[in-house]
Amino acid sequence: MSHELTTEQQRLVDEVREFADAVVAPAAYEYDTRRELPYDIIRTMGEMGLFGLPFPQEYGGQGKDYFSLCLAVEQLARADQSIAVTLEAGVGLGVMPIFRRGTEEQKREWLPALVRGEALAGFGLTEAEAGSDAGGTRTTARLEDGEWVIDGSKQFITNSGTQITSLVTVTAVTGEETMPDGSVRKELSAILVPSGTPGFVVGPSYDKVGWHTSDTHPLTFTDVRVPETNLLGERGRGFANFIQSLDEGRVAFAALCTGAAQGCLEEAVRYAGKREVFGRPIGQNQHIAFTIARMQARVHTARLAYYDAAHRIVAGKRFKLEASIAKMVGSEAAMANARDAAQIWGGYGFLNENPVARHYRDAKILEIGEGTTEVQLMIIARELGFAGAA
């Protein structure tokens, strides 16, 4: 396996990097302060084909692969993590489950607008007492006269309340199933719920520490009725199918982490080269230079980890272990680099208008979202044969 990019991949990286520097970065502070999703930027990303990168042209996509998506996400995250996660979650959690598990009718109905970036979709898994622990799911869906009737609530759902959100895929308890050992567990299924469906209420946006531009809401479902044909995939396989999508999504999330770490590194290098103390740039001091050297090492390691996992996806190989490693290593690199960059910038690094300050606020969620560090350690331990690690 080579980590060298092809000419086409490098062209994509250059294009998205230029867009991030020229369009995303200059607007980041304004939209972060206003806590608004910049629809003009999202629309341009759609016109660039970013939301359709890993999807076939027959659905309006670009016909490229998952690695290409990761490359784009990394470049956006250098400038603004909120914009990067809008793309990452929009594709990985919004579009990918429908593409992987949907019927041809569902794909024809929903994919074209989603892959063009004209619409966004969310995935409603997490609840107040359920997330990694699917057994805690309390949202229910029952069949009644050819319709699913959904009741319950979800928490922390990305891209669920934007002006262009078209639907949310919801996991719900649709019954019970008896296991071979005689035990009984909840049957979980995934159901497509269009925005505006009566009884489907999007709560107020959260007041978050970071990711201010990213759209995140709680959702409630009260006697929500959708056609029986809105079942996504096989009944009872909702959580299992989502875990597969989540494993894949963690690789793009790791690319986001790498981009954030890279952005912090670039800001630290820039400042250390121009800020003078006692007559010379602070980068000439060994402590600062060594700190930046460690930042570079973290970025390099994180990038290699997600490159490896992404290549395994493209090659059709097993990648669960590598995805968790990439996500954990990348998120820790981003958090450490944000801390070091803020320290190097000193007082200026504590001003919200500084990209370093925004990365510092944003980086913490990278160790929590799409599976906490502890969940990644559990998965890695299990893959090594320690089944009792949970």
CSV table of N, CA and C in Angstrom, one decimal, residues 1-118:
chain,number,residue,atom,x,y,z
A,1,MET,N,0.8,-1.2,0.0
A,1,MET,CA,0.0,0.0,0.0
A,1,MET,C,0.9,1.2,0.0
A,2,SER,N,0.6,2.2,-0.9
A,2,SER,CA,1.3,3.4,-0.9
A,2,SER,C,0.4,4.6,-0.3
A,3,HIS,N,1.1,5.4,0.4
A,3,HIS,CA,0.4,6.6,0.9
A,3,HIS,C,0.5,7.8,0.1
A,4,GLU,N,1.2,7.6,-1.1
A,4,GLU,CA,1.3,8.7,-2.1
A,4,GLU,C,-0.1,9.0,-2.7
A,5,LEU,N,-0.5,10.2,-2.9
A,5,LEU,CA,-1.7,10.5,-3.5
A,5,LEU,C,-1.6,10.5,-5.0
A,6,THR,N,-2.6,10.1,-5.7
A,6,THR,CA,-2.6,10.1,-7.2
A,6,THR,C,-2.8,11.6,-7.6
A,7,THR,N,-2.5,11.8,-8.9
A,7,THR,CA,-2.7,13.2,-9.4
A,7,THR,C,-4.1,13.7,-9.2
A,8,GLU,N,-5.1,12.9,-9.4
A,8,GLU,CA,-6.5,13.3,-9.2
A,8,GLU,C,-6.8,13.6,-7.7
A,9,GLN,N,-6.2,12.8,-6.8
A,9,GLN,CA,-6.5,13.0,-5.4
A,9,GLN,C,-5.8,14.3,-4.9
A,10,GLN,N,-4.6,14.5,-5.4
A,10,GLN,CA,-3.8,15.7,-5.1
A,10,GLN,C,-4.6,17.0,-5.6
A,11,ARG,N,-5.2,16.8,-6.7
A,11,ARG,CA,-5.9,18.0,-7.3
A,11,ARG,C,-7.1,18.3,-6.4
A,12,LEU,N,-7.8,17.2,-5.9
A,12,LEU,CA,-8.9,17.4,-5.0
A,12,LEU,C,-8.4,18.1,-3.7
A,13,VAL,N,-7.3,17.6,-3.1
A,13,VAL,CA,-6.8,18.3,-1.9
A,13,VAL,C,-6.5,19.7,-2.1
A,14,ASP,N,-5.9,20.0,-3.3
A,14,ASP,CA,-5.5,21.4,-3.6
A,14,ASP,C,-6.7,22.3,-3.7
A,15,GLU,N,-7.7,21.8,-4.4
A,15,GLU,CA,-9.0,22.5,-4.6
A,15,GLU,C,-9.7,22.8,-3.3
A,16,VAL,N,-9.8,21.8,-2.5
A,16,VAL,CA,-10.6,22.0,-1.2
A,16,VAL,C,-9.7,22.9,-0.3
A,17,ARG,N,-8.4,22.7,-0.3
A,17,ARG,CA,-7.6,23.5,0.6
A,17,ARG,C,-7.7,25.0,0.2
A,18,GLU,N,-7.7,25.3,-1.1
A,18,GLU,CA,-7.8,26.7,-1.6
A,18,GLU,C,-9.2,27.2,-1.2
A,19,PHE,N,-10.2,26.4,-1.3
A,19,PHE,CA,-11.6,26.9,-0.9
A,19,PHE,C,-11.6,27.1,0.6
A,20,ALA,N,-11.0,26.3,1.4
A,20,ALA,CA,-11.1,26.4,2.8
A,20,ALA,C,-10.3,27.7,3.2
A,21,ASP,N,-9.2,28.0,2.6
A,21,ASP,CA,-8.4,29.2,3.0
A,21,ASP,C,-9.1,30.5,2.5
A,22,ALA,N,-9.7,30.4,1.3
A,22,ALA,CA,-10.2,31.6,0.6
A,22,ALA,C,-11.6,31.9,1.1
A,23,VAL,N,-12.4,30.9,1.4
A,23,VAL,CA,-13.9,31.1,1.6
A,23,VAL,C,-14.2,30.8,3.1
A,24,VAL,N,-13.9,29.6,3.5
A,24,VAL,CA,-14.3,29.1,4.8
A,24,VAL,C,-13.6,29.9,6.0
A,25,ALA,N,-12.3,29.9,5.9
A,25,ALA,CA,-11.6,30.6,7.0
A,25,ALA,C,-12.0,32.0,7.3
A,26,PRO,N,-12.1,32.9,6.2
A,26,PRO,CA,-12.4,34.3,6.5
A,26,PRO,C,-13.8,34.5,7.1
A,27,ALA,N,-14.7,33.5,6.9
A,27,ALA,CA,-16.1,33.7,7.4
A,27,ALA,C,-16.3,32.9,8.7
A,28,ALA,N,-15.3,32.1,9.2
A,28,ALA,CA,-15.5,31.2,10.3
A,28,ALA,C,-15.8,32.0,11.6
A,29,TYR,N,-15.1,33.1,11.9
A,29,TYR,CA,-15.3,33.8,13.2
A,29,TYR,C,-16.7,34.4,13.2
A,30,GLU,N,-17.1,35.0,12.1
A,30,GLU,CA,-18.5,35.6,12.0
A,30,GLU,C,-19.6,34.6,12.3
A,31,TYR,N,-19.5,33.5,11.6
A,31,TYR,CA,-20.6,32.5,11.7
A,31,TYR,C,-20.5,31.8,13.1
A,32,ASP,N,-19.3,31.6,13.6
A,32,ASP,CA,-19.1,31.0,14.9
A,32,ASP,C,-19.8,31.9,16.0
A,33,THR,N,-19.6,33.2,15.8
A,33,THR,CA,-20.1,34.2,16.8
A,33,THR,C,-21.6,34.2,16.7
A,34,ARG,N,-22.2,34.2,15.5
A,34,ARG,CA,-23.6,34.2,15.3
A,34,ARG,C,-24.3,32.8,15.5
A,35,ARG,N,-23.4,31.8,15.6
A,35,ARG,CA,-23.9,30.4,15.8
A,35,ARG,C,-24.9,30.0,14.7
A,36,GLU,N,-24.5,30.3,13.5
A,36,GLU,CA,-25.3,30.0,12.3
A,36,GLU,C,-24.6,29.1,11.3
A,37,LEU,N,-25.3,28.2,10.7
A,37,LEU,CA,-24.8,27.5,9.6
A,37,LEU,C,-24.7,28.3,8.3
A,38,PRO,N,-23.6,28.5,7.7
A,38,PRO,CA,-23.5,29.4,6.5
A,38,PRO,C,-24.0,28.6,5.3
A,39,TYR,N,-25.2,28.9,4.9
A,39,TYR,CA,-25.8,28.1,3.8
A,39,TYR,C,-25.2,28.4,2.5
A,40,ASP,N,-24.6,29.6,2.4
A,40,ASP,CA,-24.0,29.9,1.1
A,40,ASP,C,-22.7,29.1,0.9
A,41,ILE,N,-22.0,28.8,2.0
A,41,ILE,CA,-20.8,28.0,1.9
A,41,ILE,C,-21.2,26.5,1.7
A,42,ILE,N,-22.3,26.1,2.4
A,42,ILE,CA,-22.7,24.7,2.2
A,42,ILE,C,-23.2,24.5,0.7
A,43,ARG,N,-23.9,25.5,0.2
A,43,ARG,CA,-24.3,25.5,-1.2
A,43,ARG,C,-23.1,25.4,-2.2
A,44,THR,N,-22.1,26.1,-1.9
A,44,THR,CA,-20.9,26.1,-2.8
A,44,THR,C,-20.2,24.7,-2.7
A,45,MET,N,-20.2,24.2,-1.4
A,45,MET,CA,-19.6,22.8,-1.3
A,45,MET,C,-20.4,21.8,-2.1
A,46,GLY,N,-21.7,22.0,-2.1
A,46,GLY,CA,-22.5,21.1,-2.9
A,46,GLY,C,-22.2,21.2,-4.4
A,47,GLU,N,-22.1,22.5,-4.9
A,47,GLU,CA,-21.7,22.7,-6.3
A,47,GLU,C,-20.4,22.2,-6.6
A,48,MET,N,-19.5,22.1,-5.6
A,48,MET,CA,-18.1,21.5,-5.9
A,48,MET,C,-18.2,20.0,-5.9
A,49,GLY,N,-19.3,19.4,-5.5
A,49,GLY,CA,-19.5,18.0,-5.5
A,49,GLY,C,-19.0,17.3,-4.3
A,50,LEU,N,-18.7,18.0,-3.2
A,50,LEU,CA,-18.1,17.4,-2.0
A,50,LEU,C,-19.1,16.4,-1.3
A,51,PHE,N,-20.4,16.7,-1.3
A,51,PHE,CA,-21.3,15.8,-0.7
A,51,PHE,C,-21.6,14.6,-1.5
A,52,GLY,N,-21.2,14.6,-2.7
A,52,GLY,CA,-21.4,13.4,-3.6
A,52,GLY,C,-20.1,12.7,-3.9
A,53,LEU,N,-19.0,13.0,-3.3
A,53,LEU,CA,-17.8,12.4,-3.6
A,53,LEU,C,-17.8,10.8,-3.7
A,54,PRO,N,-18.3,10.1,-2.6
A,54,PRO,CA,-18.2,8.7,-2.7
A,54,PRO,C,-19.4,7.9,-3.3
A,55,PHE,N,-20.2,8.7,-4.0
A,55,PHE,CA,-21.5,8.0,-4.5
A,55,PHE,C,-21.5,8.0,-6.0
A,56,PRO,N,-22.2,6.9,-6.6
A,56,PRO,CA,-22.2,6.7,-8.1
A,56,PRO,C,-22.8,7.9,-8.8
A,57,GLN,N,-22.4,8.1,-10.0
A,57,GLN,CA,-23.0,9.2,-10.8
A,57,GLN,C,-24.4,9.0,-11.1
A,58,GLU,N,-24.9,7.8,-11.1
A,58,GLU,CA,-26.3,7.5,-11.3
A,58,GLU,C,-27.2,8.2,-10.3
A,59,TYR,N,-26.7,8.5,-9.1
A,59,TYR,CA,-27.5,9.2,-8.1
A,59,TYR,C,-27.1,10.7,-8.0
A,60,GLY,N,-26.3,11.1,-8.9
A,60,GLY,CA,-25.8,12.5,-8.9
A,60,GLY,C,-24.5,12.7,-8.2
A,61,GLY,N,-23.8,11.6,-7.9
A,61,GLY,CA,-22.5,11.7,-7.2
A,61,GLY,C,-21.4,11.9,-8.1
A,62,GLN,N,-20.2,11.9,-7.5
A,62,GLN,CA,-18.9,12.1,-8.3
A,62,GLN,C,-18.3,10.8,-8.7
A,63,GLY,N,-18.7,9.7,-8.2
A,63,GLY,CA,-18.1,8.4,-8.6
A,63,GLY,C,-16.7,8.2,-8.1
A,64,LYS,N,-16.4,8.8,-7.0
A,64,LYS,CA,-15.0,8.6,-6.5
A,64,LYS,C,-15.2,7.6,-5.3
A,65,ASP,N,-14.2,7.6,-4.4
A,65,ASP,CA,-14.2,6.7,-3.3
A,65,ASP,C,-14.2,7.3,-1.9
A,66,TYR,N,-14.3,6.5,-0.9
A,66,TYR,CA,-14.4,7.0,0.5
A,66,TYR,C,-13.2,7.8,0.9
A,67,PHE,N,-12.0,7.4,0.4
A,67,PHE,CA,-10.8,8.1,0.7
A,67,PHE,C,-10.8,9.5,0.2
A,68,SER,N,-11.4,9.7,-0.9
A,68,SER,CA,-11.5,11.1,-1.4
A,68,SER,C,-12.4,12.0,-0.5
A,69,LEU,N,-13.4,11.4,0.0
A,69,LEU,CA,-14.2,12.2,1.0
A,69,LEU,C,-13.3,12.5,2.2
A,70,CYS,N,-12.6,11.6,2.7
A,70,CYS,CA,-11.7,11.9,3.9
A,70,CYS,C,-10.7,13.0,3.6
A,71,LEU,N,-10.1,13.0,2.4
A,71,LEU,CA,-9.2,14.0,2.0
A,71,LEU,C,-9.8,15.4,2.0
A,72,ALA,N,-11.1,15.5,1.6
A,72,ALA,CA,-11.8,16.8,1.6
A,72,ALA,C,-12.1,17.2,3.0
A,73,VAL,N,-12.6,16.3,3.8
A,73,VAL,CA,-12.9,16.6,5.2
A,73,VAL,C,-11.7,17.1,5.9
A,74,GLU,N,-10.5,16.5,5.7
A,74,GLU,CA,-9.3,17.0,6.4
A,74,GLU,C,-9.0,18.4,6.1
A,75,GLN,N,-9.1,18.8,4.8
A,75,GLN,CA,-8.7,20.1,4.4
A,75,GLN,C,-9.7,21.2,5.0
A,76,LEU,N,-11.0,20.8,5.0
A,76,LEU,CA,-12.0,21.7,5.6
A,76,LEU,C,-11.7,21.9,7.1
A,77,ALA,N,-11.4,20.9,7.8
A,77,ALA,CA,-11.2,20.9,9.2
A,77,ALA,C,-10.0,21.8,9.6
A,78,ARG,N,-9.0,22.0,8.8
A,78,ARG,CA,-7.9,22.9,9.0
A,78,ARG,C,-8.5,24.3,9.3
A,79,ALA,N,-9.5,24.7,8.6
A,79,ALA,CA,-10.0,26.0,8.7
A,79,ALA,C,-11.2,26.1,9.7
A,80,ASP,N,-12.1,25.1,9.7
A,80,ASP,CA,-13.3,25.2,10.5
A,80,ASP,C,-13.8,23.8,10.7
A,81,GLN,N,-13.8,23.3,12.0
A,81,GLN,CA,-14.3,22.0,12.3
A,81,GLN,C,-15.8,21.9,12.1
A,82,SER,N,-16.5,23.0,12.3
A,82,SER,CA,-18.0,22.9,12.2
A,82,SER,C,-18.4,22.6,10.7
A,83,ILE,N,-17.7,23.3,9.8
A,83,ILE,CA,-18.0,23.1,8.4
A,83,ILE,C,-17.6,21.6,8.0
A,84,ALA,N,-16.5,21.2,8.5
A,84,ALA,CA,-16.0,19.8,8.2
A,84,ALA,C,-17.0,18.8,8.7
A,85,VAL,N,-17.5,18.9,9.9
A,85,VAL,CA,-18.4,17.9,10.5
A,85,VAL,C,-19.7,18.0,9.8
A,86,THR,N,-20.1,19.1,9.3
A,86,THR,CA,-21.4,19.2,8.5
A,86,THR,C,-21.3,18.3,7.3
A,87,LEU,N,-20.1,18.3,6.6
A,87,LEU,CA,-19.9,17.4,5.5
A,87,LEU,C,-19.7,16.0,5.9
A,88,GLU,N,-18.9,15.8,6.9
A,88,GLU,CA,-18.6,14.4,7.4
A,88,GLU,C,-19.9,13.7,7.9
A,89,ALA,N,-20.7,14.4,8.7
A,89,ALA,CA,-21.9,13.8,9.2
A,89,ALA,C,-23.0,13.7,8.1
A,90,GLY,N,-23.0,14.8,7.3
A,90,GLY,CA,-24.0,14.8,6.2
A,90,GLY,C,-23.9,13.6,5.3
A,91,VAL,N,-22.6,13.2,5.0
A,91,VAL,CA,-22.4,12.0,4.1
A,91,VAL,C,-22.4,10.7,5.0
A,92,GLY,N,-21.6,10.7,6.0
A,92,GLY,CA,-21.5,9.4,6.8
A,92,GLY,C,-22.7,9.0,7.5
A,93,LEU,N,-23.4,9.9,8.1
A,93,LEU,CA,-24.6,9.6,8.9
A,93,LEU,C,-25.9,9.9,8.2
A,94,GLY,N,-25.9,10.8,7.3
A,94,GLY,CA,-27.1,11.2,6.6
A,94,GLY,C,-27.3,10.4,5.3
A,95,VAL,N,-26.3,10.4,4.4
A,95,VAL,CA,-26.5,9.8,3.1
A,95,VAL,C,-26.1,8.3,3.1
A,96,MET,N,-25.0,8.0,3.7
A,96,MET,CA,-24.5,6.6,3.6
A,96,MET,C,-25.4,5.5,4.0
A,97,PRO,N,-26.1,5.6,5.1
A,97,PRO,CA,-27.1,4.6,5.5
A,97,PRO,C,-28.1,4.3,4.4
A,98,ILE,N,-28.6,5.4,3.8
A,98,ILE,CA,-29.6,5.2,2.7
A,98,ILE,C,-29.0,4.5,1.5
A,99,PHE,N,-27.8,5.0,1.2
A,99,PHE,CA,-27.1,4.4,0.0
A,99,PHE,C,-26.8,2.9,0.3
A,100,ARG,N,-26.4,2.6,1.5
A,100,ARG,CA,-26.0,1.2,1.8
A,100,ARG,C,-27.2,0.3,2.0
A,101,ARG,N,-28.2,0.8,2.7
A,101,ARG,CA,-29.3,-0.1,3.1
A,101,ARG,C,-30.7,0.2,2.4
A,102,GLY,N,-30.8,1.3,1.7
A,102,GLY,CA,-32.1,1.7,1.2
A,102,GLY,C,-32.5,0.9,0.0
A,103,THR,N,-33.8,0.9,-0.2
A,103,THR,CA,-34.4,0.2,-1.4
A,103,THR,C,-34.1,1.2,-2.6
A,104,GLU,N,-34.2,0.7,-3.8
A,104,GLU,CA,-34.0,1.5,-5.0
A,104,GLU,C,-34.9,2.7,-5.0
A,105,GLU,N,-36.2,2.5,-4.5
A,105,GLU,CA,-37.1,3.6,-4.5
A,105,GLU,C,-36.7,4.7,-3.5
A,106,GLN,N,-36.2,4.2,-2.3
A,106,GLN,CA,-35.7,5.2,-1.3
A,106,GLN,C,-34.5,5.9,-1.8
A,107,LYS,N,-33.6,5.3,-2.5
A,107,LYS,CA,-32.4,5.9,-3.1
A,107,LYS,C,-32.8,7.0,-4.1
A,108,ARG,N,-33.7,6.6,-5.0
A,108,ARG,CA,-34.2,7.5,-6.1
A,108,ARG,C,-34.9,8.7,-5.5
A,109,GLU,N,-35.6,8.6,-4.4
A,109,GLU,CA,-36.3,9.7,-3.8
A,109,GLU,C,-35.4,10.6,-3.0
A,110,TRP,N,-34.4,10.1,-2.2
A,110,TRP,CA,-33.7,10.9,-1.3
A,110,TRP,C,-32.3,11.3,-1.7
A,111,LEU,N,-31.6,10.4,-2.4
A,111,LEU,CA,-30.2,10.6,-2.7
A,111,LEU,C,-29.8,11.8,-3.6
A,112,PRO,N,-30.5,12.1,-4.7
A,112,PRO,CA,-30.1,13.1,-5.6
A,112,PRO,C,-29.9,14.5,-4.9
A,113,ALA,N,-30.9,14.9,-4.1
A,113,ALA,CA,-30.7,16.2,-3.4
A,113,ALA,C,-29.6,16.2,-2.3
A,114,LEU,N,-29.5,15.0,-1.7
A,114,LEU,CA,-28.5,14.9,-0.6
A,114,LEU,C,-27.1,14.9,-1.1
A,115,VAL,N,-26.9,14.2,-2.2
A,115,VAL,CA,-25.5,14.1,-2.8
A,115,VAL,C,-25.1,15.4,-3.5
A,116,ARG,N,-26.1,16.2,-3.8
A,116,ARG,CA,-25.8,17.6,-4.4
A,116,ARG,C,-25.6,18.6,-3.4
A,117,GLY,N,-25.8,18.3,-2.1
A,117,GLY,CA,-25.7,19.3,-1.0
A,117,GLY,C,-26.9,20.2,-1.0
A,118,GLU,N,-27.9,19.9,-1.7
A,118,GLU,CA,-29.1,20.8,-1.7
A,118,GLU,C,-30.0,20.5,-0.4
